[in-house]
Coordinates of C-alpha atoms (C1' of nucleotides) in Angstrom, one line a residue:
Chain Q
X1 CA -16.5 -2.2 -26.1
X2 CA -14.4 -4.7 -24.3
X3 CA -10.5 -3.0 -23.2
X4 CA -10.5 -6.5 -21.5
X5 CA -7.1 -4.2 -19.1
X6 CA -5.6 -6.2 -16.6
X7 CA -6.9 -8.4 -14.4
X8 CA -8.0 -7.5 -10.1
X9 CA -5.5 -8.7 -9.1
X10 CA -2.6 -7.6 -11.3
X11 CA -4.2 -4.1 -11.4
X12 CA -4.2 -4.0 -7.6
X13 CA 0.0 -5.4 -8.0
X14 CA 0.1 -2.4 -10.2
X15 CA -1.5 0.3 -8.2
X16 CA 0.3 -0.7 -4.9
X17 CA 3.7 -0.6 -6.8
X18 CA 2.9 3.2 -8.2
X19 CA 1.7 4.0 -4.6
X20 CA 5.0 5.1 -3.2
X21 CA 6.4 8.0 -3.1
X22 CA 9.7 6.1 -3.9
X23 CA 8.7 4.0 -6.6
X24 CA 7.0 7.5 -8.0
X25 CA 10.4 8.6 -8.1
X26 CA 12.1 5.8 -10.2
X27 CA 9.3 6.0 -12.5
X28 CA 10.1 9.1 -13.1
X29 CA 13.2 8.9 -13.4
X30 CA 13.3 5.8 -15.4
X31 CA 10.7 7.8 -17.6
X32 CA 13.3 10.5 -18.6
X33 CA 16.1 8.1 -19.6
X34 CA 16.9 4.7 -18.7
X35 CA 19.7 3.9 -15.8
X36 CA 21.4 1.1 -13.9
X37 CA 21.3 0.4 -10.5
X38 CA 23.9 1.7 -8.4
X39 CA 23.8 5.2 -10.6
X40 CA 19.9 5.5 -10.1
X41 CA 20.4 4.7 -6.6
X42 CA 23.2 7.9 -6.1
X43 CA 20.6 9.6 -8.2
X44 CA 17.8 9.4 -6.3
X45 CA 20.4 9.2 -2.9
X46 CA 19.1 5.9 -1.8
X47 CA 20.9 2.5 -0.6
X48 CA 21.4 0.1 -3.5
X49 CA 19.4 -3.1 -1.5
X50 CA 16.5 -0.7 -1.1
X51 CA 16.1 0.5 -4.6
X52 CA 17.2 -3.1 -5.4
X53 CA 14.2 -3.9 -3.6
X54 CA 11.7 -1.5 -5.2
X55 CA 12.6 -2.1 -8.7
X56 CA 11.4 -5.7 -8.5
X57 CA 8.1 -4.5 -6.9
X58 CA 7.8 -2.2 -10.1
X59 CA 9.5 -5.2 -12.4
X60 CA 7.0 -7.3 -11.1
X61 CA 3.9 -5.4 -11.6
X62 CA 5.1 -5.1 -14.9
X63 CA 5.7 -1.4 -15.2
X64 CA 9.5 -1.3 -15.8
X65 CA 11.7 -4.0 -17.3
X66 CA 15.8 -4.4 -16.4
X67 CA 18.2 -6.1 -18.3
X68 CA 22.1 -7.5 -17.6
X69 CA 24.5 -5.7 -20.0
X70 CA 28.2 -5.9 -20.5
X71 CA 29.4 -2.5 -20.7
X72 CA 32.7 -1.8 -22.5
X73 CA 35.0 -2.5 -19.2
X74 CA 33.7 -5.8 -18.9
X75 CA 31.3 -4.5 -16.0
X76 CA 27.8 -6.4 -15.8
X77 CA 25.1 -3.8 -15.5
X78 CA 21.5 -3.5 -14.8
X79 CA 19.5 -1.4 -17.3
X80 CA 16.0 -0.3 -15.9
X81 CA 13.2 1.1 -18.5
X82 CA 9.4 2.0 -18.0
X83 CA 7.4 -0.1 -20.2
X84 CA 4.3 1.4 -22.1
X85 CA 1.9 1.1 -19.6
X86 CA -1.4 3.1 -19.2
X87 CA -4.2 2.5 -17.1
X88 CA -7.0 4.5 -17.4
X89 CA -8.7 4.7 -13.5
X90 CA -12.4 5.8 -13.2
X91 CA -15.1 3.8 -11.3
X92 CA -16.4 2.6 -13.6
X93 CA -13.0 0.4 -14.8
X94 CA -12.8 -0.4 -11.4
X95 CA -16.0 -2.1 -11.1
X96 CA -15.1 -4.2 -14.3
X97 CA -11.7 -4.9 -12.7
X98 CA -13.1 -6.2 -9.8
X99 CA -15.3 -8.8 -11.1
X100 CA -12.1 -10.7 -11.4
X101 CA -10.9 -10.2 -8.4
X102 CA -9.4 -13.5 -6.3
X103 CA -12.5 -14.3 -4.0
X104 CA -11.0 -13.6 -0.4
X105 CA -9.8 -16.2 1.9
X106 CA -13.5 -16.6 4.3
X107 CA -13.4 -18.3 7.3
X108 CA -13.9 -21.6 5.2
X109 CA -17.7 -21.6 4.5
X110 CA -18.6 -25.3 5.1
X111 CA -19.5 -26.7 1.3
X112 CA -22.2 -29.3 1.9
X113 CA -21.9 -32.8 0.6
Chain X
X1 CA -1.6 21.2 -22.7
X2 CA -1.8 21.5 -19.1
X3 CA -4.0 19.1 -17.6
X4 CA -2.5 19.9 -13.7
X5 CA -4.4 16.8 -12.1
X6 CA -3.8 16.0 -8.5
X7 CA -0.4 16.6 -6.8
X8 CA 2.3 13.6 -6.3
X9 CA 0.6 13.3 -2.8
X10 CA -2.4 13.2 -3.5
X11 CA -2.0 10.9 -6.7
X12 CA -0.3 8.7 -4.4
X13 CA -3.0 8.4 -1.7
X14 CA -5.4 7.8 -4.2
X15 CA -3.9 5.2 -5.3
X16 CA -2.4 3.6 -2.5
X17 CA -6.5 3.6 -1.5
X18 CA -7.4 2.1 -4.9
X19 CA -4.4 -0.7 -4.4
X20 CA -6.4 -2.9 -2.1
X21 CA -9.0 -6.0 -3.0
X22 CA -11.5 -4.8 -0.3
X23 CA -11.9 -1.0 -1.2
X24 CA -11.8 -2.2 -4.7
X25 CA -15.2 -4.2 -4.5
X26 CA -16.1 -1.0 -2.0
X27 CA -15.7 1.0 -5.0
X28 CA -17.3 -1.5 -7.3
X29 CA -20.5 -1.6 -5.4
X30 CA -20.8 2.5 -5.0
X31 CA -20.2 2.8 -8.6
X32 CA -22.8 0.8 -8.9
X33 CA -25.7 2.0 -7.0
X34 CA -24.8 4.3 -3.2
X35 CA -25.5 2.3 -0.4
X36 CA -24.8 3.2 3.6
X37 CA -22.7 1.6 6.1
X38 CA -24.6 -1.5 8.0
X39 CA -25.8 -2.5 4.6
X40 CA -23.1 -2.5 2.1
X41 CA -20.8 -4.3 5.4
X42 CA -23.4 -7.1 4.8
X43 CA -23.6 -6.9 1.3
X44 CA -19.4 -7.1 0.9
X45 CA -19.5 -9.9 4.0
X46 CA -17.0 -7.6 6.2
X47 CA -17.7 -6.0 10.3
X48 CA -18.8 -2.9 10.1
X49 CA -15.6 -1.2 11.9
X50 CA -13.7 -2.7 9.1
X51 CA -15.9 -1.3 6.3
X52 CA -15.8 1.7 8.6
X53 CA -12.2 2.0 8.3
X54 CA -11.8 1.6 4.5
X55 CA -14.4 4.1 3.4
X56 CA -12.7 6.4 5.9
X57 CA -9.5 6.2 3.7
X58 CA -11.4 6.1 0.3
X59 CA -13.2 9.6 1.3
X60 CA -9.9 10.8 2.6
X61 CA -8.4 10.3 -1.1
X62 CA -11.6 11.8 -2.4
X63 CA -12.8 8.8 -4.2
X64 CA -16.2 8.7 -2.5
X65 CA -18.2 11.0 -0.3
X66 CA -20.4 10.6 2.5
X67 CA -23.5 12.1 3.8
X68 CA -25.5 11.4 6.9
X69 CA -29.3 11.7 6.0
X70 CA -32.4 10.6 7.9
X71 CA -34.4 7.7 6.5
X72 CA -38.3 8.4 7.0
X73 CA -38.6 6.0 10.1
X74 CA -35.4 8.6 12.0
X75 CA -33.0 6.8 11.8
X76 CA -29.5 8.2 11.2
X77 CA -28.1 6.6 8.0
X78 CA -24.5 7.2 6.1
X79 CA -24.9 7.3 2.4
X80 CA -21.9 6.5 0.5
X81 CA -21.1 7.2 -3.1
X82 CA -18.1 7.9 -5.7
X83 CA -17.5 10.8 -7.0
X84 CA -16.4 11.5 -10.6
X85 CA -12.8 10.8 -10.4
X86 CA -10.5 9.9 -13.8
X87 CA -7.4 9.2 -13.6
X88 CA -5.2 8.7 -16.6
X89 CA -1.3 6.8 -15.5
X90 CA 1.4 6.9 -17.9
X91 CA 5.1 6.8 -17.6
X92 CA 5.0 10.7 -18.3
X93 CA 2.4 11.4 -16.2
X94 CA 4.0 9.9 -13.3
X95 CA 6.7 12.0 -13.7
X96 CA 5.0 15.0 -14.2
X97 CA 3.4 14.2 -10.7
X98 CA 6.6 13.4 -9.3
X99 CA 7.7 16.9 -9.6
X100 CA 5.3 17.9 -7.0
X101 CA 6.0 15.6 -4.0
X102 CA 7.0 16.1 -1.3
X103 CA 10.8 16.0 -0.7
X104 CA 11.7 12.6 1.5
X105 CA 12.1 13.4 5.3
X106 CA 16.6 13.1 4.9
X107 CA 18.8 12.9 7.6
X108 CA 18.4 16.5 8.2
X109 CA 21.3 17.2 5.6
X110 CA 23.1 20.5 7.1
X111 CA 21.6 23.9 6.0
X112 CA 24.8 26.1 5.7
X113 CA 23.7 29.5 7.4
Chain L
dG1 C1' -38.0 -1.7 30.0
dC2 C1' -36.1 -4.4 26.2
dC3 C1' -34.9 -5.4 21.5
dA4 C1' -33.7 -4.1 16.9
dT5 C1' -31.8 -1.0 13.8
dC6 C1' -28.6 2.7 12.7
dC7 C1' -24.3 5.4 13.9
dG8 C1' -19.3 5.8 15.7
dT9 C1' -14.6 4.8 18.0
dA10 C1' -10.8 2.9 20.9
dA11 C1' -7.6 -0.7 22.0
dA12 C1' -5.0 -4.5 20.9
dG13 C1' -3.4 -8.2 17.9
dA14 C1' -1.8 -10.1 13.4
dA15 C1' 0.2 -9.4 9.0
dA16 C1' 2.7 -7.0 5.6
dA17 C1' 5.7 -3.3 3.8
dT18 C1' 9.7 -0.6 4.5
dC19 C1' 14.5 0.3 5.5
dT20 C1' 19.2 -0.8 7.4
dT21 C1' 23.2 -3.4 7.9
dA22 C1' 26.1 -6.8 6.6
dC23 C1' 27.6 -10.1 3.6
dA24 C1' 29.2 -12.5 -0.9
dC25 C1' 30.5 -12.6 -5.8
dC26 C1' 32.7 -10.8 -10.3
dT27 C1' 35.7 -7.7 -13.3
dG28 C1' 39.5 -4.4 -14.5
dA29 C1' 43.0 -1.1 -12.9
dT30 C1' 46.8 0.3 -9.7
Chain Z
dA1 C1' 47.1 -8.1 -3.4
dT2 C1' 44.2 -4.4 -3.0
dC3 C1' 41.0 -1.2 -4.4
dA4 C1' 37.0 0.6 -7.0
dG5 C1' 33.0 -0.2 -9.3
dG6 C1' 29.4 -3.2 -10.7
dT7 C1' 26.0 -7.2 -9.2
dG8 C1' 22.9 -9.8 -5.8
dT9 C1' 20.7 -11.5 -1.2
dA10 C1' 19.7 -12.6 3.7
dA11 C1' 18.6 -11.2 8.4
dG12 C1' 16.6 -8.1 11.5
dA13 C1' 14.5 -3.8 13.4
dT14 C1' 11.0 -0.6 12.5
dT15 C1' 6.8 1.1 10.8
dT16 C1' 2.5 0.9 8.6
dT17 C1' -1.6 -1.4 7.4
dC18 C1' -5.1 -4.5 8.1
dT19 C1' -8.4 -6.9 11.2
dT20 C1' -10.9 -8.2 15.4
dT21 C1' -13.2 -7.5 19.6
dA22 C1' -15.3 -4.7 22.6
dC23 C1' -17.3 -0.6 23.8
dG24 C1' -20.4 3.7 23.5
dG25 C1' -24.7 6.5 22.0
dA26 C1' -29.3 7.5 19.3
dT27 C1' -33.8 6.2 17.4
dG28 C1' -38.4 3.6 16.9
dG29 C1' -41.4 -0.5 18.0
dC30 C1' -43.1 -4.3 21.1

DNA sequence: GCCATCCGTAAAGAAAATCTTACACCTGAT
DNA sequence: ATCAGGTGTAAGATTTTCTTTACGGATGGC
């Protein structure tokens, strides 16, 4: 059996992103229907640069997806949807997960000639 | 169906503990075989206050657990290991969490009397 | 006594995430 | 022209997380 799942490192972008009680939030929200910006931002009753900020954290871990539309009145607007993510978390996964983990930064370990 | 699983909180502390390179491997190795302190710092190349710190915030999410036993020659050793967590992230299940968190600290908006 | 192993924590610095405020742009309606 | 609604981003203050360094205490063996 080989899920092969996301990499380390992108399951590590994707578990920091769902690790806010914020984010949780848009998720949520974003799970029910889809919205744009400045109406999910009165929604939720934050500043639009904030959630602005937050969505690309989630856009980036790959868990929602936004796109520009023209509404009828000529107004461009940002749709925000969940994508059909699932990540199933035991320790086991994790272990596998972190086999491809990026190697950290060491103090340079000298590599002999 | 009712599965309940862990409230918003908690679902977000464990994953905010889970969303991090270092107590990823930390998690890799337990799930492998337990291991205490001193030795799985060396084994993971980290200090020990470090690897202190980390495990301190895994067991605080509940994804490992501790015990202090006495190895044969007296000394005091901390035995880590994970426990027998699943967690299964959807869309919906993020929502369903969301219901139970806790409501963000607002600018104290006026309670009528 | 002195060294080695184990345990823990406190204090201070560096780095990253969060949030606010202010700005700039575009469109349609008044 | 002005306003209302949508978009975005940049700069800065604040807060949290991560990391290091330096302590402290306990045990057993030389």
């Amino acid at each position: 059996m080989t899920t092969v799942g996301p990499t380390g490192d992108d399951l590590v972008e994707m578990l920091a992103a769902l690790a806010n009680p914020l984010r949780m939030r848009i998720v949520a929200r974003l799970a029910d229907r889809r919205d744009y910006v400045s109406h999910l931002a009165r929604e939720i009753g934050v500043s639009r640069p904030l959630l602005h900020m937050h969505l690309r954290k989630l856009e980036a871990a790959g868990l929602i997806v936004g796109n520009l539309e023209l509404s009828e009145d000529g107004k461009a607007m940002k749709y925000y949807e969940v994508t059909d993510f699932s990540l199933h978390l035991t320790a086991s996964a994790l272990a596998e997960a972190a086999k491809t983990l990026t190697p950290e930064k060491g103090p340079g370990a000298e590599e002999h000639s």
